[in-house]
Amino acid sequence: MHHDFWHQRWADNQIGFHQDTPTPLLLKHWPSLGVAPGTRVFVPLAGKTLDMAWFAAQGYRVLGVELSRIAIEAFFEGHGVTPEVSESKYGTHYRAGDIELICGDAFGLDDAALAGCGAVFDRAALIALPADLRQRYVHELYARLPSHCRGLLISLEYPQHEKAGPPFSVVEDEVHALYARDWHVETLERRDILSTQQRFIDEGVTALDTVVYRLLRRE
Ligand SMILES: C[S@@+](CC[C@H](N)C(=O)[O-])C[C@H]1O[C@@H](n2cnc3c(N)ncnc32)[C@H](O)[C@@H]1O
């Protein structure tokens, strides 16, 4: 998916993926990961998700990466804080309290950028990417996360021929094929959410599940 696509979505405020509250499945399943407060949580393709504020409120530190300056500035404005801004080879860094957001390309992050992260939270990130980029995303970006890392991944599954992505359908077999090299993958919950997603129904989608996975980095 070209960067221009996402910049245009933010410029046009076409951000149906954004939620006005933290993700309920995050609140339900995160405690089962046993991630210690103080851990730095990586939030790839972060948008302006309130999940980042939830992590900070639980005592975690957050590192997000997001292409759109509009999204990042809206996130901090929404919380009434003025971040410190600096530049690096990764992009523009916005820092306030325990939250650091890099305005840049997630694929430009290297081992050093992610070395301090002990956890990862992926909602509407893997599934935002087309198949060829999903492979790079997991085998290059996730592969840079340190060995003790653990995480939560939330995906969507629907008949892909019924609708064009994003979000794309990423079925369990693909999740295992993508992650099994470097991660133990465990399915925590599968939920039929079609009746709650009118936009999918309007587009003719006949089945829609969300699936939550626990990821544990192999040593
Ligand atoms: C579907 S949205 C999800 C945002 C957020 N995870 C949420 O739950 O609201 C995907 C986001 O990824 C961003 N994005 C897409 N490609 C990216 C890339 N290569 N690097 C950083 N951000 C990217 C887009 O700008 C968009 O805000």
Tab-separated table of C-alpha atoms and ligand atoms in Angstrom:
chain	number	residue	atom	x	y	z
A	1	MET	CA	0.000	0.000	0.000
A	2	HIS	CA	1.642	3.231	-1.092
A	3	HIS	CA	2.372	5.925	1.488
A	4	ASP	CA	0.283	8.394	-0.509
A	5	PHE	CA	-2.790	6.236	0.100
A	6	TRP	CA	-2.475	6.652	3.876
A	7	HIS	CA	-1.537	10.330	3.733
A	8	GLN	CA	-4.685	10.919	1.662
A	9	ARG	CA	-6.840	8.947	4.107
A	10	TRP	CA	-5.648	11.161	6.955
A	11	ALA	CA	-5.945	14.374	4.911
A	12	ASP	CA	-9.555	13.433	4.024
A	13	ASN	CA	-10.299	12.251	7.576
A	14	GLN	CA	-11.279	8.836	6.165
A	15	ILE	CA	-10.239	7.015	9.301
A	16	GLY	CA	-13.032	4.539	9.948
A	17	PHE	CA	-10.463	2.304	11.659
A	18	HIS	CA	-10.026	4.782	14.515
A	19	GLN	CA	-11.879	3.931	17.744
A	20	ASP	CA	-13.052	6.413	20.363
A	21	THR	CA	-12.141	4.074	23.215
A	22	PRO	CA	-9.250	1.666	23.818
A	23	THR	CA	-9.663	-1.695	22.079
A	24	PRO	CA	-11.825	-3.935	24.317
A	25	LEU	CA	-9.922	-7.078	23.260
A	26	LEU	CA	-6.681	-5.393	24.340
A	27	LEU	CA	-8.063	-4.713	27.806
A	28	LYS	CA	-9.362	-8.282	28.036
A	29	HIS	CA	-6.265	-10.166	26.865
A	30	TRP	CA	-3.231	-8.001	27.637
A	31	PRO	CA	-3.051	-9.103	31.310
A	32	SER	CA	-2.568	-12.738	30.176
A	33	LEU	CA	0.769	-11.763	28.623
A	34	GLY	CA	2.283	-10.907	31.986
A	35	VAL	CA	4.188	-7.886	30.666
A	36	ALA	CA	5.710	-5.962	33.559
A	37	PRO	CA	4.803	-2.277	33.970
A	38	GLY	CA	7.694	-0.110	32.833
A	39	THR	CA	8.200	-2.288	29.728
A	40	ARG	CA	8.386	-0.423	26.448
A	41	VAL	CA	5.531	-1.473	24.145
A	42	PHE	CA	6.003	-1.142	20.400
A	43	VAL	CA	2.858	-0.017	18.554
A	44	PRO	CA	3.486	-0.312	14.800
A	45	LEU	CA	1.312	1.638	12.335
A	46	ALA	CA	-0.077	3.441	15.336
A	47	GLY	CA	-2.462	6.014	13.867
A	48	LYS	CA	-3.758	8.052	16.787
A	49	THR	CA	-5.034	5.054	18.690
A	50	LEU	CA	-6.144	5.583	22.284
A	51	ASP	CA	-4.573	2.204	23.030
A	52	MET	CA	-1.282	4.095	23.430
A	53	ALA	CA	-2.747	6.284	26.165
A	54	TRP	CA	-4.160	3.156	27.824
A	55	PHE	CA	-0.692	1.571	27.879
A	56	ALA	CA	0.790	4.710	29.440
A	57	ALA	CA	-1.990	4.790	32.051
A	58	GLN	CA	-1.103	1.172	32.980
A	59	GLY	CA	2.512	2.190	33.625
A	60	TYR	CA	4.029	1.092	30.312
A	61	ARG	CA	6.257	3.112	28.035
A	62	VAL	CA	5.171	3.334	24.398
A	63	LEU	CA	7.076	3.526	21.126
A	64	GLY	CA	4.754	4.094	18.181
A	65	VAL	CA	5.564	4.536	14.525
A	66	GLU	CA	3.188	6.205	12.113
A	67	LEU	CA	3.527	7.718	8.638
A	68	SER	CA	1.051	10.538	9.170
A	69	ARG	CA	2.004	13.742	10.934
A	70	ILE	CA	-1.718	14.576	11.074
A	71	ALA	CA	-2.350	11.432	13.129
A	72	ILE	CA	0.503	12.057	15.545
A	73	GLU	CA	-0.312	15.700	16.127
A	74	ALA	CA	-3.997	14.812	16.631
A	75	PHE	CA	-3.015	12.181	19.200
A	76	PHE	CA	-1.104	14.658	21.369
A	77	GLU	CA	-3.647	17.446	20.869
A	78	GLY	CA	-6.365	15.040	21.935
A	79	HIS	CA	-4.531	14.516	25.208
A	80	GLY	CA	-3.846	18.193	25.750
A	81	VAL	CA	-0.073	17.834	25.767
A	82	THR	CA	2.653	19.509	23.767
A	83	PRO	CA	5.317	16.960	22.812
A	84	GLU	CA	9.028	17.615	22.448
A	85	VAL	CA	10.015	17.253	18.816
A	86	SER	CA	13.363	16.095	17.427
A	87	GLU	CA	14.743	14.565	14.243
A	88	SER	CA	16.680	11.351	13.642
A	89	LYS	CA	17.425	9.073	10.718
A	90	TYR	CA	14.068	7.342	11.444
A	91	GLY	CA	11.981	10.486	11.075
A	92	THR	CA	10.498	13.067	13.442
A	93	HIS	CA	10.196	11.998	17.091
A	94	TYR	CA	7.398	13.339	19.275
A	95	ARG	CA	7.828	12.690	23.007
A	96	ALA	CA	5.544	13.465	25.923
A	97	GLY	CA	5.593	11.592	29.204
A	98	ASP	CA	5.979	7.878	28.547
A	99	ILE	CA	4.899	8.063	24.924
A	100	GLU	CA	7.242	8.472	21.966
A	101	LEU	CA	5.867	8.478	18.442
A	102	ILE	CA	8.085	8.417	15.393
A	103	CYS	CA	6.615	10.038	12.324
A	104	GLY	CA	8.248	7.877	9.681
A	105	ASP	CA	8.200	4.611	7.760
A	106	ALA	CA	8.007	1.521	9.991
A	107	PHE	CA	10.149	-0.319	7.459
A	108	GLY	CA	12.935	2.207	8.094
A	109	LEU	CA	13.366	1.179	11.743
A	110	ASP	CA	16.472	-0.864	12.535
A	111	ASP	CA	17.540	-3.121	15.427
A	112	ALA	CA	18.758	-0.139	17.455
A	113	ALA	CA	15.398	1.630	17.182
A	114	LEU	CA	13.530	-1.382	18.608
A	115	ALA	CA	16.164	-2.711	21.029
A	116	GLY	CA	14.424	-1.300	24.098
A	117	CYS	CA	11.020	-2.830	23.367
A	118	GLY	CA	9.778	-5.766	25.439
A	119	ALA	CA	6.308	-6.075	23.949
A	120	VAL	CA	4.327	-5.353	20.800
A	121	PHE	CA	0.666	-4.574	20.183
A	122	ASP	CA	-0.709	-4.989	16.672
A	123	ARG	CA	-4.255	-3.869	15.954
A	124	ALA	CA	-5.202	-2.850	12.398
A	125	ALA	CA	-1.515	-2.897	11.456
A	126	LEU	CA	-0.700	-6.321	9.954
A	127	ILE	CA	-4.154	-6.327	8.365
A	128	ALA	CA	-3.586	-2.847	6.927
A	129	LEU	CA	-0.896	-4.247	4.626
A	130	PRO	CA	-1.269	-6.186	1.348
A	131	ALA	CA	0.152	-9.727	1.217
A	132	ASP	CA	3.597	-8.875	-0.184
A	133	LEU	CA	4.177	-6.237	2.489
A	134	ARG	CA	2.866	-8.509	5.282
A	135	GLN	CA	5.730	-10.895	4.625
A	136	ARG	CA	8.291	-8.060	4.826
A	137	TYR	CA	6.544	-6.585	7.864
A	138	VAL	CA	6.850	-9.788	9.896
A	139	HIS	CA	10.157	-11.107	8.585
A	140	GLU	CA	11.949	-7.744	8.660
A	141	LEU	CA	10.252	-5.439	11.171
A	142	TYR	CA	9.017	-7.937	13.796
A	143	ALA	CA	12.303	-9.804	13.374
A	144	ARG	CA	14.090	-6.772	14.829
A	145	LEU	CA	12.265	-7.061	18.158
A	146	PRO	CA	14.413	-8.431	21.019
A	147	SER	CA	14.360	-12.100	21.983
A	148	HIS	CA	12.310	-11.767	25.191
A	149	CYS	CA	9.506	-9.903	23.440
A	150	ARG	CA	5.831	-10.872	23.677
A	151	GLY	CA	2.773	-9.401	22.095
A	152	LEU	CA	-0.872	-9.349	21.159
A	153	LEU	CA	-2.032	-9.460	17.540
A	154	ILE	CA	-5.633	-8.771	16.512
A	155	SER	CA	-6.614	-9.793	12.990
A	156	LEU	CA	-9.729	-9.901	10.835
A	157	GLU	CA	-10.995	-12.749	8.668
A	158	TYR	CA	-13.609	-12.442	5.935
A	159	PRO	CA	-14.028	-13.800	2.396
A	160	GLN	CA	-11.414	-11.634	0.678
A	161	HIS	CA	-13.180	-11.831	-2.702
A	162	GLU	CA	-16.203	-10.035	-1.214
A	163	LYS	CA	-14.336	-6.789	-0.495
A	164	ALA	CA	-11.081	-5.079	-1.350
A	165	GLY	CA	-8.754	-4.231	1.524
A	166	PRO	CA	-7.563	-2.557	3.591
A	167	PRO	CA	-8.324	-3.935	6.049
A	168	PHE	CA	-7.258	-7.234	4.514
A	169	SER	CA	-8.355	-10.668	5.641
A	170	VAL	CA	-5.446	-12.521	7.275
A	171	VAL	CA	-6.515	-16.071	8.156
A	172	GLU	CA	-5.036	-18.237	10.907
A	173	ASP	CA	-2.955	-20.325	8.493
A	174	GLU	CA	-1.312	-17.166	7.176
A	175	VAL	CA	-0.653	-15.832	10.678
A	176	HIS	CA	1.107	-19.090	11.554
A	177	ALA	CA	3.013	-19.152	8.264
A	178	LEU	CA	4.200	-15.570	8.803
A	179	TYR	CA	5.120	-15.756	12.478
A	180	ALA	CA	6.106	-19.374	13.190
A	181	ARG	CA	9.741	-18.815	12.186
A	182	ASP	CA	10.414	-16.394	15.044
A	183	TRP	CA	7.362	-16.538	17.343
A	184	HIS	CA	5.242	-19.024	19.253
A	185	VAL	CA	1.678	-18.261	18.167
A	186	GLU	CA	-1.380	-19.065	20.282
A	187	THR	CA	-4.987	-18.247	19.424
A	188	LEU	CA	-6.684	-16.647	22.434
A	189	GLU	CA	-10.122	-15.828	21.028
A	190	ARG	CA	-12.176	-15.884	17.846
A	191	ARG	CA	-15.283	-13.715	17.717
A	192	ASP	CA	-17.957	-13.254	15.028
A	193	ILE	CA	-18.335	-9.472	14.722
A	194	LEU	CA	-20.249	-9.130	11.442
A	195	SER	CA	-23.453	-7.880	13.062
A	196	THR	CA	-21.525	-4.995	14.671
A	197	GLN	CA	-19.777	-3.884	11.454
A	198	GLN	CA	-22.378	-2.219	9.253
A	199	ARG	CA	-19.752	-0.968	6.781
A	200	PHE	CA	-18.775	-4.555	5.954
A	201	ILE	CA	-22.418	-5.610	5.648
A	202	ASP	CA	-23.071	-2.667	3.307
A	203	GLU	CA	-20.162	-3.801	1.117
A	204	GLY	CA	-21.665	-7.291	0.825
A	205	VAL	CA	-19.400	-9.145	3.257
A	206	THR	CA	-21.161	-12.302	4.535
A	207	ALA	CA	-18.837	-13.389	7.356
A	208	LEU	CA	-16.430	-11.468	9.585
A	209	ASP	CA	-14.403	-12.750	12.521
A	210	THR	CA	-11.820	-11.041	14.651
A	211	VAL	CA	-9.094	-13.272	16.057
A	212	VAL	CA	-6.714	-12.510	18.927
A	213	TYR	CA	-3.270	-14.116	19.088
A	214	ARG	CA	-0.618	-14.200	21.784
A	215	LEU	CA	2.904	-13.960	20.357
A	216	LEU	CA	5.999	-15.094	22.257
A	217	ARG	CA	9.370	-14.465	20.645
A	218	ARG	CA	11.406	-17.636	20.232
A	219	GLU	CA	14.807	-17.490	21.932
B	1	LIG	C1	-5.587	0.967	9.619
B	1	LIG	S1	-4.644	2.225	10.386
B	1	LIG	C2	-4.551	1.600	12.057
B	1	LIG	C3	-4.050	2.591	13.070
B	1	LIG	C4	-4.029	2.074	14.504
B	1	LIG	N1	-3.262	0.856	14.641
B	1	LIG	C5	-5.421	1.896	15.058
B	1	LIG	O1	-5.728	0.802	15.565
B	1	LIG	O2	-6.202	2.844	15.016
B	1	LIG	C6	-3.030	1.915	9.716
B	1	LIG	C7	-2.059	3.051	9.962
B	1	LIG	O3	-0.775	2.675	9.501
B	1	LIG	C8	-0.137	3.810	8.967
B	1	LIG	N2	0.914	3.273	8.076
B	1	LIG	C9	0.727	2.607	6.910
B	1	LIG	N3	1.904	2.226	6.395
B	1	LIG	C10	2.859	2.635	7.268
B	1	LIG	C11	4.283	2.534	7.291
B	1	LIG	N4	4.967	1.924	6.306
B	1	LIG	N5	4.954	3.070	8.342
B	1	LIG	C12	4.286	3.703	9.347
B	1	LIG	N6	2.935	3.835	9.366
B	1	LIG	C13	2.232	3.311	8.340
B	1	LIG	C14	-1.250	4.575	8.289
B	1	LIG	O4	-0.955	5.950	8.130
B	1	LIG	C15	-2.419	4.338	9.249
B	1	LIG	O5	-2.527	5.372	10.191
